[in-house]
Amino acid sequence: MTGTVLTESLLALRELAAEWASGLRAAGAVLDRDPEAIAQFADLPAVRCMAQLLVPGEYGAEGITVAGHRFHGMTALERTVLLEEFARGDAGATLAAPGASMSGVLLDVLGDDEQKAWFYGRLVDRPTWTFFALTEPDAGSDANALTTSLTPGPDGDFVLNGRKRYVGNASRAGMGVVFARAAPGPLGVRAVLVDTASPGFHAEPLDMLGLRGARFCALEFDNVRIPANRVLGRQLSPARRGMWAATLTFNRLRPGVAAIAVGIARAAHEYVRAEGGLRTGGVAAEWDQLGYRIESVRNLVHLAAMEVDAGGSRGGHLASSAKAEASRLAEDVTRAACRFFGPSARWRHPLLDKLVRDARGVEFMEGAANIQKLIVFTGLLAGKVGHGESFPALSAPSGTGGLPCG
């Protein structure tokens, strides 16, 4: 495996993202105490970048122009480059930023022209938070057990009722996506766009130990009216507009979540280098080995992103492998960093304490490790991974011009 799979333009993007990420660490410490303080940091380049990430240029997003290329974060590989560096600054602050996030990926899969214009237009008009609501208090993300309901209304529109849980940024969001059951069976699951100003919508923030800036919430829908033109996938067959779309969305997003974990691991690794005075001997060698492991997992994350972008059948399995490995890496490196400083490390080094908590939080984003390992196992049984196939070639992004969003 080579040391990098990035083009010169992506390497330039990573360098710019690292520069922007420098302002996130102080913001993350504030958000850890007060998640609602995100408005204080709206002008940070990284926050401004996140606010228009995943918005295509044809809808008015400026994007990021560097090394003669314009990036909008529409590919998984672009997002891994940005998110790793931003998370190295602070993962909580990164996740607290406004923007399309998971809903944007789903809209790219399911949305029609009218829906995209409405959704992207609001994001371009002003910084807007979004949410993605699938998980339920009693059913988790099991499609067969979803109880949130979408029923026809008397005027041709629909009515949404039910509850969701662990939904990031929902209490500050202007709009988002909700998965609900419109009919029995797996093909009866539908996704709808919800305006949070609608009567009957309620979001309640939950207590959190890590990634507090992300403001995970519990949601309730009490006869929320859903216009018929806000039902996603209406132009598609039933097989391609419910959980199939959710699975594809998770596959596209998991390399980015894995990149966040790599960024956390790098932050802890570099902190020990800077503050711990590592010199020679076994401890220094152990720390070098962790550094090599970080590079190895980063390469896995990039390769998974490439496969997802290429639309290959192995993309989901590699993305799950990358997510599981990166989450374990973040936990291992942050705990090792605390051991280096002794029993009182988390008391005397608040940054390490936060990194430990944030690392554990990433484990539960987009599926815990046991779920990811099951996905990898099914890929092995199906012969989709583990047989030495070549990876897709990395092509340079197209398009030039535009202004950086920072």
Coordinates of C-alpha atoms in Angstrom, one line a residue:
M1 CA 0.0 0.0 0.0
T2 CA 1.4 3.4 -0.9
G3 CA 1.9 6.2 1.5
T4 CA -0.9 8.3 -0.1
V5 CA -3.6 8.0 -2.7
L6 CA -4.2 11.7 -3.0
T7 CA -3.7 13.9 -6.0
E8 CA -1.8 17.1 -5.8
S9 CA -5.0 19.1 -5.6
L10 CA -6.4 16.9 -2.7
L11 CA -3.1 17.4 -0.9
A12 CA -3.4 21.1 -1.3
L13 CA -7.0 20.8 0.0
R14 CA -5.7 19.0 3.0
E15 CA -3.1 21.7 3.7
L16 CA -5.7 24.4 3.5
A17 CA -8.1 22.4 5.8
A18 CA -5.3 22.0 8.3
E19 CA -4.8 25.8 8.3
W20 CA -8.5 26.4 8.8
A21 CA -8.7 23.8 11.6
S22 CA -6.4 25.7 13.8
G23 CA -9.3 27.9 15.0
L24 CA -11.5 24.9 16.0
R25 CA -9.6 23.8 19.1
A26 CA -10.5 26.8 21.2
A27 CA -14.0 26.7 19.9
G28 CA -14.3 23.1 20.8
A29 CA -13.4 23.8 24.4
V30 CA -16.1 26.4 24.6
L31 CA -18.7 24.2 23.0
D32 CA -17.9 21.4 25.4
R33 CA -19.1 23.6 28.2
D34 CA -21.9 25.3 26.2
P35 CA -23.1 23.7 22.9
E36 CA -25.3 26.6 22.1
A37 CA -22.2 28.9 21.8
I38 CA -21.7 27.8 18.2
A39 CA -23.0 31.1 17.0
Q40 CA -19.9 32.8 18.4
F41 CA -17.8 30.9 15.9
A42 CA -19.8 31.3 12.7
D43 CA -17.0 33.3 11.0
L44 CA -14.3 30.6 11.5
P45 CA -13.2 29.5 8.0
A46 CA -13.8 25.8 8.9
V47 CA -17.3 26.5 10.1
R48 CA -18.1 28.6 7.0
C49 CA -16.8 25.8 4.9
M50 CA -18.9 23.1 6.6
A51 CA -22.0 25.4 6.1
Q52 CA -21.8 25.0 2.4
L53 CA -20.2 21.5 2.1
L54 CA -22.3 19.1 0.1
V55 CA -24.1 21.8 -1.8
P56 CA -23.5 21.5 -5.6
G57 CA -22.1 24.5 -7.4
E58 CA -25.1 24.7 -9.7
Y59 CA -27.2 25.8 -6.7
G60 CA -25.0 28.7 -5.9
A61 CA -22.5 27.3 -3.4
E62 CA -19.0 28.9 -3.7
G63 CA -17.1 25.8 -2.7
I64 CA -13.4 25.7 -2.0
T65 CA -10.9 26.7 -4.7
V66 CA -7.4 25.5 -4.3
A67 CA -4.6 24.4 -6.7
G68 CA -6.8 25.2 -9.7
H69 CA -9.7 23.0 -8.6
R70 CA -13.0 23.7 -7.0
F71 CA -14.3 21.3 -4.3
H72 CA -17.9 21.1 -3.0
G73 CA -17.4 18.0 -0.8
M74 CA -19.7 15.9 -3.1
T75 CA -17.3 13.0 -3.1
A76 CA -16.4 10.8 -0.1
L77 CA -12.7 11.3 -0.7
E78 CA -13.0 15.1 -0.5
R79 CA -15.0 14.8 2.7
T80 CA -12.4 12.5 4.3
V81 CA -9.6 15.0 3.6
L82 CA -11.5 17.9 5.1
L83 CA -13.1 16.1 8.0
E84 CA -9.8 14.5 9.2
E85 CA -8.1 17.8 9.4
F86 CA -11.1 19.6 11.0
A87 CA -11.4 16.8 13.6
R88 CA -7.8 17.1 14.4
G89 CA -8.7 20.7 15.3
D90 CA -11.8 19.6 17.2
A91 CA -14.4 17.0 16.3
G92 CA -17.2 18.4 18.4
A93 CA -16.9 21.9 16.8
T94 CA -16.8 20.3 13.3
L95 CA -20.0 18.4 14.0
A96 CA -21.6 21.5 15.5
A97 CA -21.3 23.5 12.3
P98 CA -24.3 24.2 10.1
G99 CA -24.6 22.5 6.8
A100 CA -26.2 19.8 4.7
S101 CA -24.5 16.9 6.5
M102 CA -26.2 13.5 6.2
S103 CA -29.4 15.0 4.8
G104 CA -27.5 16.4 1.9
V105 CA -26.1 13.0 1.0
L106 CA -29.6 11.5 1.1
L107 CA -31.0 14.4 -1.0
D108 CA -28.3 13.8 -3.6
V109 CA -29.6 10.1 -3.8
L110 CA -33.3 10.7 -3.6
G111 CA -34.2 14.3 -4.3
D112 CA -35.9 15.6 -7.4
D113 CA -35.1 19.0 -8.9
E114 CA -37.8 20.8 -6.9
Q115 CA -36.7 19.3 -3.6
K116 CA -33.0 20.0 -4.2
A117 CA -33.8 23.6 -5.1
W118 CA -35.7 24.1 -1.9
F119 CA -33.1 22.4 0.3
Y120 CA -29.9 23.7 -1.2
G121 CA -31.5 27.2 -1.7
R122 CA -32.0 27.5 2.1
L123 CA -28.4 26.4 2.8
V124 CA -26.9 28.9 0.3
D125 CA -29.2 31.7 1.6
R126 CA -27.9 31.6 5.1
P127 CA -26.0 29.1 7.4
T128 CA -28.6 26.5 8.3
W129 CA -28.4 23.4 10.4
T130 CA -30.0 20.1 9.2
F131 CA -30.8 16.8 10.9
F132 CA -31.2 13.2 9.8
A133 CA -33.7 11.2 11.8
L134 CA -33.7 7.4 11.5
T135 CA -33.0 6.0 15.0
E136 CA -36.0 5.4 17.3
P137 CA -36.0 4.9 21.1
D138 CA -37.2 1.3 21.0
A139 CA -36.3 0.1 17.5
G140 CA -32.9 1.7 16.9
S141 CA -32.3 1.9 13.1
D142 CA -34.1 -1.4 12.3
A143 CA -36.2 -0.7 9.3
N144 CA -38.6 -3.5 10.0
A145 CA -39.4 -2.1 13.5
L146 CA -39.8 1.6 12.7
T147 CA -43.0 2.9 14.3
T148 CA -42.9 6.6 13.2
S149 CA -45.8 6.8 10.7
L150 CA -46.5 8.7 7.6
T151 CA -50.2 8.7 6.7
P152 CA -52.3 10.4 4.0
G153 CA -54.0 13.6 5.0
P154 CA -57.4 14.8 3.8
D155 CA -56.0 17.3 1.4
G156 CA -53.5 15.1 -0.5
D157 CA -50.6 15.9 1.8
F158 CA -49.3 13.6 4.6
V159 CA -49.2 13.5 8.4
L160 CA -46.1 12.5 10.4
N161 CA -46.4 11.0 13.9
G162 CA -43.8 9.3 16.1
R163 CA -40.5 9.7 17.9
K164 CA -36.8 9.6 17.1
R165 CA -33.7 9.7 19.3
Y166 CA -29.9 10.5 19.0
V167 CA -30.4 13.0 16.2
G168 CA -27.6 15.5 15.9
N169 CA -28.2 19.2 15.7
A170 CA -32.0 18.8 15.6
S171 CA -32.8 21.5 18.2
R172 CA -31.0 24.1 16.2
A173 CA -31.9 22.8 12.7
G174 CA -34.1 24.6 10.2
M175 CA -35.0 21.4 8.2
G176 CA -34.1 17.8 8.0
V177 CA -35.0 14.3 6.9
V178 CA -37.2 11.8 8.8
F179 CA -37.7 8.2 8.0
A180 CA -41.2 6.9 8.6
R181 CA -43.4 3.9 7.8
A182 CA -46.0 4.5 5.1
A183 CA -46.9 0.9 4.5
P184 CA -46.0 -2.6 6.0
G185 CA -42.8 -4.3 5.1
P186 CA -39.3 -3.0 4.1
L187 CA -40.7 -1.2 0.9
G188 CA -43.1 0.8 3.1
V189 CA -40.4 3.0 4.6
R190 CA -40.2 6.5 3.2
A191 CA -38.0 9.5 3.8
V192 CA -39.5 13.0 4.0
L193 CA -38.2 16.6 4.2
V194 CA -39.4 18.3 7.4
D195 CA -39.4 22.0 8.1
T196 CA -38.7 22.4 11.9
A197 CA -41.0 25.5 12.0
S198 CA -44.0 23.1 11.3
P199 CA -46.5 22.8 14.1
G200 CA -46.1 19.6 16.1
F201 CA -42.3 19.3 15.6
H202 CA -40.4 19.2 18.9
A203 CA -36.6 18.6 19.6
E204 CA -35.2 18.1 23.1
P205 CA -31.4 18.1 23.6
L206 CA -29.9 15.1 25.4
D207 CA -27.1 15.0 27.9
M208 CA -23.8 14.0 26.3
L209 CA -20.4 13.0 27.5
G210 CA -18.5 13.5 24.2
L211 CA -19.0 15.4 21.0
R212 CA -21.3 17.8 23.0
G213 CA -21.2 20.4 20.2
A214 CA -23.3 18.1 18.0
R215 CA -26.3 18.5 20.3
F216 CA -27.9 15.1 19.9
C217 CA -31.6 15.3 20.5
A218 CA -34.9 13.4 21.1
L219 CA -37.6 14.3 18.6
E220 CA -41.4 14.1 18.7
F221 CA -43.8 14.5 15.8
D222 CA -47.4 15.3 16.7
N223 CA -49.5 15.4 13.5
V224 CA -46.7 17.3 11.6
R225 CA -48.0 18.2 8.1
I226 CA -45.8 17.0 5.3
P227 CA -46.6 18.5 1.8
A228 CA -46.8 15.9 -0.9
N229 CA -43.8 17.5 -2.7
R230 CA -41.6 16.9 0.3
V231 CA -41.7 13.1 0.1
L232 CA -38.4 12.0 -1.2
G233 CA -37.9 9.5 -3.9
R234 CA -41.4 10.0 -5.4
Q235 CA -39.9 9.8 -8.9
L236 CA -38.2 6.4 -8.1
S237 CA -39.4 2.8 -7.7
P238 CA -40.4 1.7 -4.1
A239 CA -37.3 -0.5 -3.9
R240 CA -35.0 2.6 -4.3
R241 CA -36.6 5.2 -2.1
G242 CA -36.6 3.8 1.5
M243 CA -34.0 1.9 3.4
W244 CA -32.0 1.2 0.2
A245 CA -31.4 4.9 0.0
A246 CA -30.5 5.1 3.7
T247 CA -28.0 2.3 3.3
L248 CA -26.4 4.0 0.3
T249 CA -26.2 7.2 2.4
F250 CA -24.5 5.4 5.3
N251 CA -22.0 3.9 2.9
R252 CA -21.1 7.3 1.4
L253 CA -20.8 8.9 4.9
R254 CA -18.9 6.2 6.8
P255 CA -15.5 7.1 5.3
G256 CA -16.0 10.6 6.6
V257 CA -16.9 9.4 10.1
A258 CA -13.8 7.2 10.0
A259 CA -11.8 10.3 9.0
I260 CA -13.1 12.1 12.0
A261 CA -11.8 9.2 14.2
V262 CA -8.4 9.4 12.5
G263 CA -8.3 13.2 13.2
I264 CA -9.0 12.6 16.9
A265 CA -6.2 10.0 17.0
R266 CA -3.8 12.4 15.3
A267 CA -4.7 15.1 17.8
A268 CA -3.9 12.9 20.8
H269 CA -0.7 11.5 19.2
E270 CA 0.6 15.0 18.4
Y271 CA -0.3 16.3 21.8
V272 CA 2.0 13.7 23.5
R273 CA 4.8 14.6 21.1
A274 CA 4.4 18.3 21.9
E275 CA 3.8 18.1 25.6
G276 CA 5.2 14.8 26.8
G277 CA 8.9 15.2 25.8
L278 CA 9.2 11.8 24.2
R279 CA 12.9 11.1 23.6
T280 CA 14.3 7.5 23.2
G281 CA 13.6 4.0 24.4
G282 CA 10.6 1.7 24.5
V283 CA 8.0 4.4 25.1
A284 CA 9.2 6.4 22.1
A285 CA 9.2 3.3 20.0
E286 CA 5.7 2.5 21.1
W287 CA 4.6 5.9 20.1
D288 CA 6.2 5.6 16.7
Q289 CA 4.3 2.4 16.2
L290 CA 1.0 4.2 16.9
G291 CA 2.0 6.8 14.4
Y292 CA 2.5 4.1 11.7
R293 CA -0.9 2.6 12.6
I294 CA -2.5 6.0 12.2
E295 CA -1.1 6.3 8.7
S296 CA -2.2 2.7 7.9
V297 CA -5.8 3.4 8.9
R298 CA -5.8 6.7 7.1
N299 CA -4.9 4.8 3.9
L300 CA -7.7 2.4 4.5
V301 CA -10.1 5.3 4.9
H302 CA -9.0 6.8 1.7
L303 CA -9.3 3.6 -0.2
A304 CA -12.8 3.0 1.2
A305 CA -13.8 6.5 0.0
M306 CA -12.4 5.8 -3.4
E307 CA -14.4 2.6 -3.7
V308 CA -17.6 4.4 -2.5
D309 CA -17.0 7.2 -5.1
A310 CA -16.4 4.6 -7.8
G311 CA -19.8 3.0 -7.1
G312 CA -18.2 -0.4 -6.6
S313 CA -20.0 -3.3 -4.9
R314 CA -17.3 -3.4 -2.2
G315 CA -17.8 0.2 -1.2
G316 CA -20.1 -0.5 1.7
H317 CA -17.9 -3.3 3.1
L318 CA -14.7 -1.3 2.9
A319 CA -16.4 1.7 4.5
S320 CA -17.6 -0.4 7.4
S321 CA -14.1 -1.8 7.8
A322 CA -12.6 1.7 7.8
K323 CA -15.2 2.9 10.3
A324 CA -14.6 0.0 12.7
E325 CA -10.8 0.3 12.5
A326 CA -10.7 4.0 12.8
S327 CA -13.0 4.1 15.8
R328 CA -10.9 1.5 17.6
L329 CA -7.8 3.5 16.6
A330 CA -9.1 6.7 18.2
E331 CA -10.0 5.0 21.4
D332 CA -6.6 3.2 21.6
V333 CA -4.5 6.3 20.9
T334 CA -6.4 8.6 23.3
R335 CA -6.2 6.0 26.1
A336 CA -2.5 5.4 25.4
A337 CA -1.9 9.2 25.6
C338 CA -3.5 9.3 29.0
R339 CA -1.4 6.4 30.2
F340 CA 1.7 8.3 29.1
F341 CA 0.9 11.2 31.5
G342 CA -0.1 9.0 34.5
P343 CA -3.2 8.5 36.7
S344 CA -4.1 12.2 36.8
A345 CA -3.7 12.8 33.1
R346 CA -7.3 13.6 32.4
W347 CA -7.4 16.0 35.3
R348 CA -4.2 17.8 34.4
H349 CA -4.7 17.7 30.6
P350 CA -8.2 18.8 29.7
L351 CA -7.6 18.4 26.0
L352 CA -6.8 14.7 26.5
D353 CA -10.0 14.2 28.6
K354 CA -12.0 15.7 25.8
L355 CA -10.3 13.6 23.1
V356 CA -11.1 10.4 25.1
R357 CA -14.7 11.4 25.4
D358 CA -15.0 12.4 21.7
A359 CA -13.3 9.2 20.5
R360 CA -15.8 7.1 22.4
G361 CA -18.6 9.1 20.8
V362 CA -17.4 8.4 17.3
E363 CA -17.9 4.6 18.0
F364 CA -21.6 5.1 18.0
M365 CA -21.9 7.3 14.9
E366 CA -23.3 5.5 11.8
G367 CA -23.3 2.1 13.5
A368 CA -21.2 0.6 16.3
A369 CA -18.3 -1.8 15.6
N370 CA -20.4 -4.9 16.0
I371 CA -22.7 -3.8 13.2
Q372 CA -19.7 -2.8 11.0
K373 CA -18.1 -6.2 11.5
L374 CA -21.3 -8.0 10.5
I375 CA -21.3 -5.9 7.3
V376 CA -17.7 -6.8 6.6
F377 CA -18.4 -10.5 7.3
T378 CA -21.3 -10.6 4.8
G379 CA -18.9 -9.1 2.2
L380 CA -16.4 -11.8 2.9
L381 CA -19.1 -14.5 2.5
A382 CA -20.3 -12.9 -0.7
G383 CA -16.7 -12.7 -2.1
K384 CA -16.9 -9.0 -2.4
V385 CA -13.8 -8.3 -0.2
G386 CA -10.6 -10.1 0.6
H387 CA -9.8 -11.5 -2.8
G388 CA -7.0 -9.1 -3.9
E389 CA -9.0 -7.1 -6.4
S390 CA -7.5 -3.8 -7.5
F391 CA -8.9 -0.5 -6.3
P392 CA -10.3 2.1 -8.7
A393 CA -8.0 4.7 -10.1
L394 CA -8.1 8.1 -8.6
S395 CA -9.0 10.8 -11.0
A396 CA -8.6 14.5 -10.6
P397 CA -11.7 16.5 -9.9
S398 CA -13.1 18.6 -12.7
G399 CA -13.9 22.3 -12.7
T400 CA -11.9 25.4 -12.0
G401 CA -12.6 28.9 -10.7
G402 CA -14.8 30.1 -7.9
L403 CA -14.1 31.5 -4.5
P404 CA -12.9 29.7 -1.4
C405 CA -15.6 29.4 1.3
G406 CA -13.1 30.5 3.9

